[in-house]
Amino acid sequence: MPSLADQLALSRNRPAGFDYMRIALAASIIGLHSTNVTLGLGRALEIQSTLRIGVAMILALFFALSGFLVTASLLRCKSLISFLGLRVLRIGPALAVETTLSAIIIGSVFTELPLAQYVADPKFHAYFLNIVGDIHYELPGVFLHNPLPDLVNAQLWTVPYELWCYVILALLAVLTICFNRVAFLGVMVIAQIGLIGYDIYRWDEVPIQLRPHLLVFCFLAGVGFYLWRDKVPFNRTVCLLALVLCAAGMATGRGDALAPVPAAYVACYLGLMNPPRSWIVSSGDYSYGLYLYGFVIQQCVAAFGPPVQHWYLNLLISLPLAFGVAVASWHLVEKRALRLRAQVESLEAAVLSRISIVGFWRKSPEQAEREAVVQPGPINPVRPIVLSGR
């Protein structure tokens, strides 16, 4: 039976599935928000609660595929300098531009306050803290009469938890745990038992989405599948079984703690599929731009009043606009920021040449080869995947 590693090799470590998944999931989030911005939060939650499995799966898959892809990036890095530096380049510039445009342009157009009062308001100044992950959702006097009032960028609630994922993975790298997949598996087993106990103890109201700590666990499950990619089967039946387990856990929310691992497998299986690439995925990675700009564009559309405050009209208008802005964000901001990767790696090389202790400690190729000779069983050599998660 082929493994995840075998499937990676078949696609030359460039599977198109992850690219299509990111676009599809980002568009799905805009679809969900179309009910929020047109019906209001209360009515939208009533509708979404009937679709709880699908709604909860969206972010679970997003965090899991991010864990799988970011681990590939981590294993290519020599220290936290390049790992964290590349994460900052991928997330920071586009987030800074979106925050600035929302505050200066969108806010100025849609605020009901005089412009001087708008700019002087403490909410306006605090909004720029979004750039460093301190999320503020409101701008003074903006979208006051929308069905979902006040909120400018509700989608950013996941940013702090994604940053926590990177911090936790960086800590595991410093402790060498993520360079020892047996140790990482032990940590995951302990964490899984702890999460089950925690959810039993906190037997309270079930949210529509997975709780944030479970989204982080989805990320770590994706990390684990990458580390064990040569042992995990790439199998449709296993994927269908994982979907059933996800549905069983997420249906009522009482089994959410059991959902992250099967959800991560589904993300890996779908992502490692390799359909033909269309121009949508071959010309750039537009998923982050869709995520950043989708909600604020939907609120702008909803601000034009009842004639366009229908979820299907909001989606039909907002999605193409968000995609166009995402294309511009990729080519004008994100892609250019990633060109600074060489400078980050040069800085890392300069620091390591003087202070080698700051580099990651991991087994040398000679040690790994000696252990491979001693240990029984075949080992599939796998080059690291060259995609990078957001």
Tab-separated table of C-alpha atoms in Angstrom:
chain	number	residue	atom	x	y	z
A	1	MET	CA	0.000	0.000	0.000
A	2	PRO	CA	1.487	3.397	-0.962
A	3	SER	CA	2.334	5.852	1.781
A	4	LEU	CA	1.966	9.602	2.010
A	5	ALA	CA	5.656	9.796	1.174
A	6	ASP	CA	5.148	7.698	-1.960
A	7	GLN	CA	2.384	10.035	-3.084
A	8	LEU	CA	4.659	13.011	-2.490
A	9	ALA	CA	7.315	11.405	-4.661
A	10	LEU	CA	4.823	10.754	-7.481
A	11	SER	CA	4.034	14.460	-7.635
A	12	ARG	CA	7.722	15.391	-7.326
A	13	ASN	CA	6.884	16.974	-3.986
A	14	ARG	CA	4.555	19.461	-5.702
A	15	PRO	CA	1.016	18.081	-5.266
A	16	ALA	CA	-1.651	20.400	-6.616
A	17	GLY	CA	-4.230	19.214	-4.113
A	18	PHE	CA	-3.012	21.513	-1.356
A	19	ASP	CA	-3.260	24.532	-3.662
A	20	TYR	CA	-6.825	23.717	-4.669
A	21	MET	CA	-7.756	22.987	-1.047
A	22	ARG	CA	-6.567	26.369	0.174
A	23	ILE	CA	-8.553	28.204	-2.488
A	24	ALA	CA	-11.668	26.084	-1.864
A	25	LEU	CA	-11.496	26.485	1.919
A	26	ALA	CA	-10.946	30.245	1.711
A	27	ALA	CA	-13.925	30.560	-0.643
A	28	SER	CA	-15.994	28.398	1.721
A	29	ILE	CA	-15.264	30.782	4.578
A	30	ILE	CA	-16.564	33.662	2.459
A	31	GLY	CA	-19.643	31.558	1.757
A	32	LEU	CA	-20.253	31.047	5.483
A	33	HIS	CA	-19.765	34.728	6.204
A	34	SER	CA	-22.359	35.629	3.577
A	35	THR	CA	-25.050	34.527	6.038
A	36	ASN	CA	-23.455	36.419	8.930
A	37	VAL	CA	-23.216	39.758	7.130
A	38	THR	CA	-26.720	39.623	5.638
A	39	LEU	CA	-28.818	37.884	8.296
A	40	GLY	CA	-27.044	38.912	11.476
A	41	LEU	CA	-25.138	36.675	13.838
A	42	GLY	CA	-28.084	35.110	15.658
A	43	ARG	CA	-29.973	33.940	12.576
A	44	ALA	CA	-26.749	32.882	10.838
A	45	LEU	CA	-25.751	30.679	13.779
A	46	GLU	CA	-29.162	29.012	13.715
A	47	ILE	CA	-28.662	28.087	10.067
A	48	GLN	CA	-25.025	27.066	10.455
A	49	SER	CA	-25.817	24.861	13.442
A	50	THR	CA	-27.748	22.572	11.083
A	51	LEU	CA	-24.558	22.271	8.981
A	52	ARG	CA	-22.238	21.902	11.954
A	53	ILE	CA	-20.093	19.073	10.560
A	54	GLY	CA	-19.213	20.931	7.370
A	55	VAL	CA	-18.715	24.252	9.142
A	56	ALA	CA	-16.391	22.739	11.754
A	57	MET	CA	-14.420	20.844	9.111
A	58	ILE	CA	-13.401	23.968	7.194
A	59	LEU	CA	-11.031	25.431	9.785
A	60	ALA	CA	-9.971	21.971	10.967
A	61	LEU	CA	-8.729	21.207	7.445
A	62	PHE	CA	-7.117	24.629	7.137
A	63	PHE	CA	-5.092	24.236	10.337
A	64	ALA	CA	-4.166	20.616	9.568
A	65	LEU	CA	-2.841	21.311	6.063
A	66	SER	CA	-0.922	24.266	7.450
A	67	GLY	CA	0.754	21.961	9.987
A	68	PHE	CA	1.722	19.471	7.274
A	69	LEU	CA	3.199	22.112	4.970
A	70	VAL	CA	4.877	24.263	7.611
A	71	THR	CA	6.674	21.198	8.982
A	72	ALA	CA	8.253	20.671	5.585
A	73	SER	CA	9.520	24.240	5.768
A	74	LEU	CA	10.780	23.766	9.321
A	75	LEU	CA	12.829	20.686	8.419
A	76	ARG	CA	14.631	22.687	5.757
A	77	CYS	CA	15.523	25.454	8.212
A	78	LYS	CA	18.752	25.517	10.180
A	79	SER	CA	17.524	27.656	13.082
A	80	LEU	CA	14.628	29.696	14.382
A	81	ILE	CA	16.001	32.655	12.444
A	82	SER	CA	14.920	31.266	9.100
A	83	PHE	CA	11.834	29.432	10.373
A	84	LEU	CA	10.287	32.402	12.152
A	85	GLY	CA	11.647	34.823	9.571
A	86	LEU	CA	9.873	32.989	6.757
A	87	ARG	CA	6.648	32.854	8.776
A	88	VAL	CA	6.821	36.619	9.280
A	89	LEU	CA	7.433	37.192	5.566
A	90	ARG	CA	4.460	35.017	4.642
A	91	ILE	CA	1.977	36.520	7.091
A	92	GLY	CA	3.156	39.968	8.151
A	93	PRO	CA	3.360	42.167	5.043
A	94	ALA	CA	-0.039	41.201	3.615
A	95	LEU	CA	-1.675	41.545	7.033
A	96	ALA	CA	-0.072	44.966	7.491
A	97	VAL	CA	-1.308	46.161	4.097
A	98	GLU	CA	-4.853	44.840	4.687
A	99	THR	CA	-5.001	46.468	8.124
A	100	THR	CA	-3.775	49.789	6.763
A	101	LEU	CA	-6.136	49.788	3.774
A	102	SER	CA	-9.112	48.882	5.969
A	103	ALA	CA	-8.347	51.625	8.481
A	104	ILE	CA	-7.455	54.419	6.061
A	105	ILE	CA	-9.570	53.747	2.965
A	106	ILE	CA	-12.534	51.546	3.993
A	107	GLY	CA	-12.902	53.295	7.339
A	108	SER	CA	-12.734	56.774	5.831
A	109	VAL	CA	-15.397	55.929	3.243
A	110	PHE	CA	-17.863	54.122	5.499
A	111	THR	CA	-17.502	55.886	8.852
A	112	GLU	CA	-20.390	58.013	10.036
A	113	LEU	CA	-18.062	60.268	12.007
A	114	PRO	CA	-16.339	63.412	10.716
A	115	LEU	CA	-12.978	62.418	9.294
A	116	ALA	CA	-10.974	64.355	11.905
A	117	GLN	CA	-12.927	62.713	14.728
A	118	TYR	CA	-12.514	59.296	13.081
A	119	VAL	CA	-8.734	59.601	12.876
A	120	ALA	CA	-8.460	60.899	16.440
A	121	ASP	CA	-10.515	58.088	17.929
A	122	PRO	CA	-8.550	55.550	20.066
A	123	LYS	CA	-10.276	52.692	18.189
A	124	PHE	CA	-8.611	53.894	14.987
A	125	HIS	CA	-5.159	53.779	16.585
A	126	ALA	CA	-5.769	50.424	18.282
A	127	TYR	CA	-6.844	48.883	14.989
A	128	PHE	CA	-3.240	48.945	13.738
A	129	LEU	CA	-2.299	46.464	16.476
A	130	ASN	CA	-3.804	43.837	14.165
A	131	ILE	CA	-0.456	43.950	12.352
A	132	VAL	CA	1.249	42.249	15.320
A	133	GLY	CA	-1.557	39.801	16.042
A	134	ASP	CA	-3.371	41.829	18.731
A	135	ILE	CA	-6.746	41.660	17.024
A	136	HIS	CA	-9.226	44.548	17.094
A	137	TYR	CA	-12.404	44.139	15.096
A	138	GLU	CA	-13.930	47.610	15.082
A	139	LEU	CA	-13.255	51.000	13.545
A	140	PRO	CA	-15.058	54.078	14.890
A	141	GLY	CA	-18.426	54.679	13.244
A	142	VAL	CA	-17.954	51.981	10.572
A	143	PHE	CA	-20.747	49.571	9.518
A	144	LEU	CA	-22.967	50.699	12.388
A	145	HIS	CA	-26.212	49.789	10.612
A	146	ASN	CA	-25.191	46.568	8.879
A	147	PRO	CA	-27.059	43.368	9.830
A	148	LEU	CA	-23.787	42.412	11.562
A	149	PRO	CA	-22.895	45.822	12.991
A	150	ASP	CA	-19.495	47.289	13.876
A	151	LEU	CA	-17.304	44.354	12.817
A	152	VAL	CA	-14.768	45.152	10.094
A	153	ASN	CA	-12.659	42.005	10.025
A	154	ALA	CA	-14.198	39.206	12.070
A	155	GLN	CA	-12.193	36.616	10.126
A	156	LEU	CA	-8.982	37.667	11.890
A	157	TRP	CA	-9.994	35.869	15.095
A	158	THR	CA	-7.940	32.858	13.932
A	159	VAL	CA	-4.670	34.803	13.535
A	160	PRO	CA	-3.557	34.620	17.202
A	161	TYR	CA	-4.138	30.866	17.241
A	162	GLU	CA	-2.184	30.394	14.061
A	163	LEU	CA	0.653	32.350	15.634
A	164	TRP	CA	0.419	30.081	18.671
A	165	CYS	CA	0.808	27.109	16.336
A	166	TYR	CA	4.084	28.514	15.061
A	167	VAL	CA	5.309	29.327	18.556
A	168	ILE	CA	4.530	25.803	19.776
A	169	LEU	CA	6.222	24.237	16.746
A	170	ALA	CA	9.257	26.478	17.273
A	171	LEU	CA	9.427	25.386	20.919
A	172	LEU	CA	9.215	21.731	19.894
A	173	ALA	CA	12.049	22.359	17.445
A	174	VAL	CA	14.229	23.955	20.119
A	175	LEU	CA	13.539	20.968	22.366
A	176	THR	CA	14.345	18.670	19.366
A	177	ILE	CA	10.999	16.908	19.826
A	178	CYS	CA	9.828	17.560	16.276
A	179	PHE	CA	13.137	16.161	14.986
A	180	ASN	CA	12.389	12.881	16.761
A	181	ARG	CA	9.108	11.543	15.487
A	182	VAL	CA	8.791	8.925	18.230
A	183	ALA	CA	9.058	11.640	20.875
A	184	PHE	CA	6.583	13.783	18.960
A	185	LEU	CA	4.130	10.872	18.787
A	186	GLY	CA	4.427	10.442	22.547
A	187	VAL	CA	3.630	14.119	23.096
A	188	MET	CA	0.611	13.838	20.793
A	189	VAL	CA	-0.748	10.783	22.621
A	190	ILE	CA	-0.456	12.557	25.963
A	191	ALA	CA	-2.068	15.686	24.511
A	192	GLN	CA	-4.915	13.663	22.996
A	193	ILE	CA	-5.692	12.021	26.338
A	194	GLY	CA	-5.548	15.408	28.047
A	195	LEU	CA	-7.891	17.011	25.502
A	196	ILE	CA	-10.456	14.242	25.889
A	197	GLY	CA	-10.402	14.715	29.658
A	198	TYR	CA	-10.581	18.497	29.307
A	199	ASP	CA	-13.620	18.333	27.030
A	200	ILE	CA	-15.391	15.906	29.375
A	201	TYR	CA	-14.699	18.246	32.268
A	202	ARG	CA	-15.932	21.247	30.288
A	203	TRP	CA	-19.235	19.715	29.216
A	204	ASP	CA	-20.785	23.038	28.269
A	205	GLU	CA	-22.408	24.633	25.237
A	206	VAL	CA	-20.985	23.467	21.921
A	207	PRO	CA	-19.732	26.202	19.536
A	208	ILE	CA	-20.213	26.044	15.777
A	209	GLN	CA	-16.473	25.818	15.123
A	210	LEU	CA	-13.957	23.627	16.884
A	211	ARG	CA	-12.634	25.300	19.992
A	212	PRO	CA	-9.321	27.124	19.444
A	213	HIS	CA	-7.227	24.591	21.380
A	214	LEU	CA	-8.562	21.845	19.095
A	215	LEU	CA	-7.652	23.876	16.010
A	216	VAL	CA	-4.097	24.047	17.357
A	217	PHE	CA	-4.229	20.277	17.846
A	218	CYS	CA	-5.352	19.910	14.203
A	219	PHE	CA	-2.191	21.808	13.242
A	220	LEU	CA	-0.031	19.509	15.366
A	221	ALA	CA	-1.757	16.461	13.885
A	222	GLY	CA	-0.732	17.732	10.460
A	223	VAL	CA	2.827	18.043	11.785
A	224	GLY	CA	2.690	14.434	12.962
A	225	PHE	CA	1.474	13.124	9.615
A	226	TYR	CA	4.369	14.846	7.868
A	227	LEU	CA	6.898	13.401	10.305
A	228	TRP	CA	5.440	9.889	9.839
A	229	ARG	CA	4.673	10.304	6.121
A	230	ASP	CA	6.666	7.206	5.106
A	231	LYS	CA	4.574	5.004	7.446
A	232	VAL	CA	1.081	6.453	6.980
A	233	PRO	CA	-0.872	4.849	4.110
A	234	PHE	CA	-2.284	6.938	1.302
A	235	ASN	CA	-5.582	5.138	0.956
A	236	ARG	CA	-9.082	6.186	-0.099
A	237	THR	CA	-10.773	3.767	2.281
A	238	VAL	CA	-8.792	5.148	5.202
A	239	CYS	CA	-9.796	8.659	4.124
A	240	LEU	CA	-13.485	7.711	4.028
A	241	LEU	CA	-13.169	6.111	7.462
A	242	ALA	CA	-11.536	9.291	8.746
A	243	LEU	CA	-14.430	11.328	7.342
A	244	VAL	CA	-16.907	9.081	9.147
A	245	LEU	CA	-14.997	9.525	12.411
A	246	CYS	CA	-14.970	13.305	11.924
A	247	ALA	CA	-18.694	13.336	11.235
A	248	ALA	CA	-19.392	11.195	14.301
A	249	GLY	CA	-17.306	13.429	16.539
A	250	MET	CA	-18.481	16.762	15.155
A	251	ALA	CA	-22.174	15.972	14.732
A	252	THR	CA	-23.062	16.938	18.275
A	253	GLY	CA	-19.767	18.518	19.288
A	254	ARG	CA	-19.364	16.120	22.193
A	255	GLY	CA	-16.668	14.192	20.351
A	256	ASP	CA	-14.759	17.185	19.011
A	257	ALA	CA	-11.577	16.152	20.836
A	258	LEU	CA	-11.440	12.981	18.735
A	259	ALA	CA	-11.834	14.832	15.430
A	260	PRO	CA	-8.449	16.570	14.846
A	261	VAL	CA	-6.406	13.470	13.935
A	262	PRO	CA	-8.881	12.048	11.372
A	263	ALA	CA	-9.487	15.571	10.036
A	264	ALA	CA	-5.737	15.968	9.556
A	265	TYR	CA	-5.607	12.698	7.632
A	266	VAL	CA	-8.403	13.908	5.349
A	267	ALA	CA	-6.476	17.140	4.756
A	268	CYS	CA	-3.301	15.210	3.921
A	269	TYR	CA	-5.086	12.767	1.614
A	270	LEU	CA	-6.915	15.467	-0.332
A	271	GLY	CA	-3.865	17.721	-0.408
A	272	LEU	CA	-1.592	14.992	-1.772
A	273	MET	CA	-3.892	14.317	-4.682
A	274	ASN	CA	-2.425	15.787	-7.827
A	275	PRO	CA	-5.072	16.930	-10.333
A	276	PRO	CA	-3.951	18.988	-13.346
A	277	ARG	CA	-3.043	22.542	-12.439
A	278	SER	CA	-5.219	25.343	-13.745
A	279	TRP	CA	-4.131	28.980	-13.957
A	280	ILE	CA	-5.852	29.642	-10.620
A	281	VAL	CA	-3.224	27.663	-8.705
A	282	SER	CA	-0.307	27.868	-11.113
A	283	SER	CA	-0.207	31.674	-11.224
A	284	GLY	CA	-0.037	32.272	-7.463
A	285	ASP	CA	-1.338	31.456	-3.975
A	286	TYR	CA	-4.458	33.576	-3.585
A	287	SER	CA	-5.929	31.851	-0.534
A	288	TYR	CA	-4.392	34.209	2.034
A	289	GLY	CA	-5.705	37.257	0.200
A	290	LEU	CA	-9.187	35.729	0.052
A	291	TYR	CA	-8.996	35.117	3.784
A	292	LEU	CA	-7.759	38.629	4.589
A	293	TYR	CA	-10.073	40.684	2.397
A	294	GLY	CA	-13.203	38.547	2.074
A	295	PHE	CA	-15.051	39.685	5.196
A	296	VAL	CA	-14.381	43.412	4.907
A	297	ILE	CA	-15.506	43.357	1.265
A	298	GLN	CA	-18.671	41.503	2.288
A	299	GLN	CA	-19.397	44.150	4.913
A	300	CYS	CA	-18.883	46.883	2.324
A	301	VAL	CA	-21.396	45.200	0.022
A	302	ALA	CA	-23.900	44.749	2.863
A	303	ALA	CA	-23.571	48.447	3.727
A	304	PHE	CA	-25.415	49.344	0.501
A	305	GLY	CA	-28.663	48.325	2.138
A	306	PRO	CA	-31.544	45.842	1.911
A	307	PRO	CA	-31.491	45.365	-1.892
A	308	VAL	CA	-28.149	43.497	-1.626
A	309	GLN	CA	-28.613	42.047	1.863
A	310	HIS	CA	-29.340	38.528	0.641
A	311	TRP	CA	-26.705	35.898	1.291
A	312	TYR	CA	-26.557	34.689	-2.316
A	313	LEU	CA	-26.225	38.229	-3.716
A	314	ASN	CA	-23.532	39.051	-1.179
A	315	LEU	CA	-21.619	35.924	-2.172
A	316	LEU	CA	-22.000	36.516	-5.908
A	317	ILE	CA	-20.749	40.097	-5.586
A	318	SER	CA	-18.120	39.683	-2.867
A	319	LEU	CA	-16.334	36.534	-4.011
A	320	PRO	CA	-15.150	37.879	-7.404
A	321	LEU	CA	-14.153	41.183	-5.794
A	322	ALA	CA	-12.226	39.382	-3.050
A	323	PHE	CA	-10.514	37.165	-5.600
A	324	GLY	CA	-9.422	40.195	-7.627
A	325	VAL	CA	-7.999	41.867	-4.536
A	326	ALA	CA	-6.316	38.584	-3.542
A	327	VAL	CA	-4.601	38.421	-6.939
A	328	ALA	CA	-3.310	41.959	-6.438
A	329	SER	CA	-2.214	41.139	-2.885
A	330	TRP	CA	-0.212	38.143	-4.072
A	331	HIS	CA	1.576	39.861	-6.945
A	332	LEU	CA	2.097	43.263	-5.319
A	333	VAL	CA	2.744	42.306	-1.691
A	334	GLU	CA	3.052	38.623	-0.776
A	335	LYS	CA	5.204	37.448	-3.674
A	336	ARG	CA	7.561	40.399	-3.314
A	337	ALA	CA	7.879	39.867	0.423
A	338	LEU	CA	8.844	36.226	-0.124
A	339	ARG	CA	11.739	37.378	-2.314
A	340	LEU	CA	13.399	38.518	0.904
A	341	ARG	CA	13.897	34.869	1.803
A	342	ALA	CA	17.477	35.003	0.534
A	343	GLN	CA	18.275	37.861	2.903
A	344	VAL	CA	16.821	35.930	5.840
A	345	GLU	CA	18.911	32.881	4.963
A	346	SER	CA	22.028	35.050	4.561
A	347	LEU	CA	21.434	36.536	8.013
A	348	GLU	CA	20.993	33.051	9.422
A	349	ALA	CA	24.235	31.849	7.830
A	350	ALA	CA	26.115	34.861	9.220
A	351	VAL	CA	24.774	34.290	12.736
A	352	LEU	CA	25.436	30.537	12.670
A	353	SER	CA	29.017	31.094	11.485
A	354	ARG	CA	29.658	33.052	14.678
A	355	ILE	CA	27.235	31.474	17.169
A	356	SER	CA	26.612	27.924	16.042
A	357	ILE	CA	24.732	27.059	19.228
A	358	VAL	CA	21.634	28.935	17.992
A	359	GLY	CA	21.156	26.343	15.253
A	360	PHE	CA	18.750	23.432	15.570
A	361	TRP	CA	20.258	20.303	17.059
A	362	ARG	CA	19.362	17.233	15.059
A	363	LYS	CA	20.920	13.972	14.028
A	364	SER	CA	23.607	14.188	11.400
A	365	PRO	CA	23.066	12.277	8.146
A	366	GLU	CA	25.754	9.827	9.279
A	367	GLN	CA	23.912	9.124	12.561
A	368	ALA	CA	20.611	8.650	10.761
A	369	GLU	CA	22.251	6.292	8.281
A	370	ARG	CA	23.835	4.214	11.046
A	371	GLU	CA	20.491	3.920	12.852
A	372	ALA	CA	18.773	2.943	9.602
A	373	VAL	CA	21.240	0.076	9.170
A	374	VAL	CA	20.658	-1.159	12.717
A	375	GLN	CA	16.872	-0.863	12.682
A	376	PRO	CA	14.921	-3.483	10.686
A	377	GLY	CA	12.353	-2.654	8.051
A	378	PRO	CA	12.451	-0.631	4.840
A	379	ILE	CA	12.806	3.121	4.944
A	380	ASN	CA	11.527	5.252	2.098
A	381	PRO	CA	13.853	8.150	1.328
A	382	VAL	CA	11.777	11.291	0.880
A	383	ARG	CA	12.825	14.738	-0.169
A	384	PRO	CA	11.070	17.499	1.763
A	385	ILE	CA	7.971	18.962	0.202
A	386	VAL	CA	8.670	22.318	-1.384
A	387	LEU	CA	5.294	23.925	-0.764
A	388	SER	CA	4.948	26.273	2.187
A	389	GLY	CA	1.847	26.719	4.287
A	390	ARG	CA	0.568	30.098	5.302
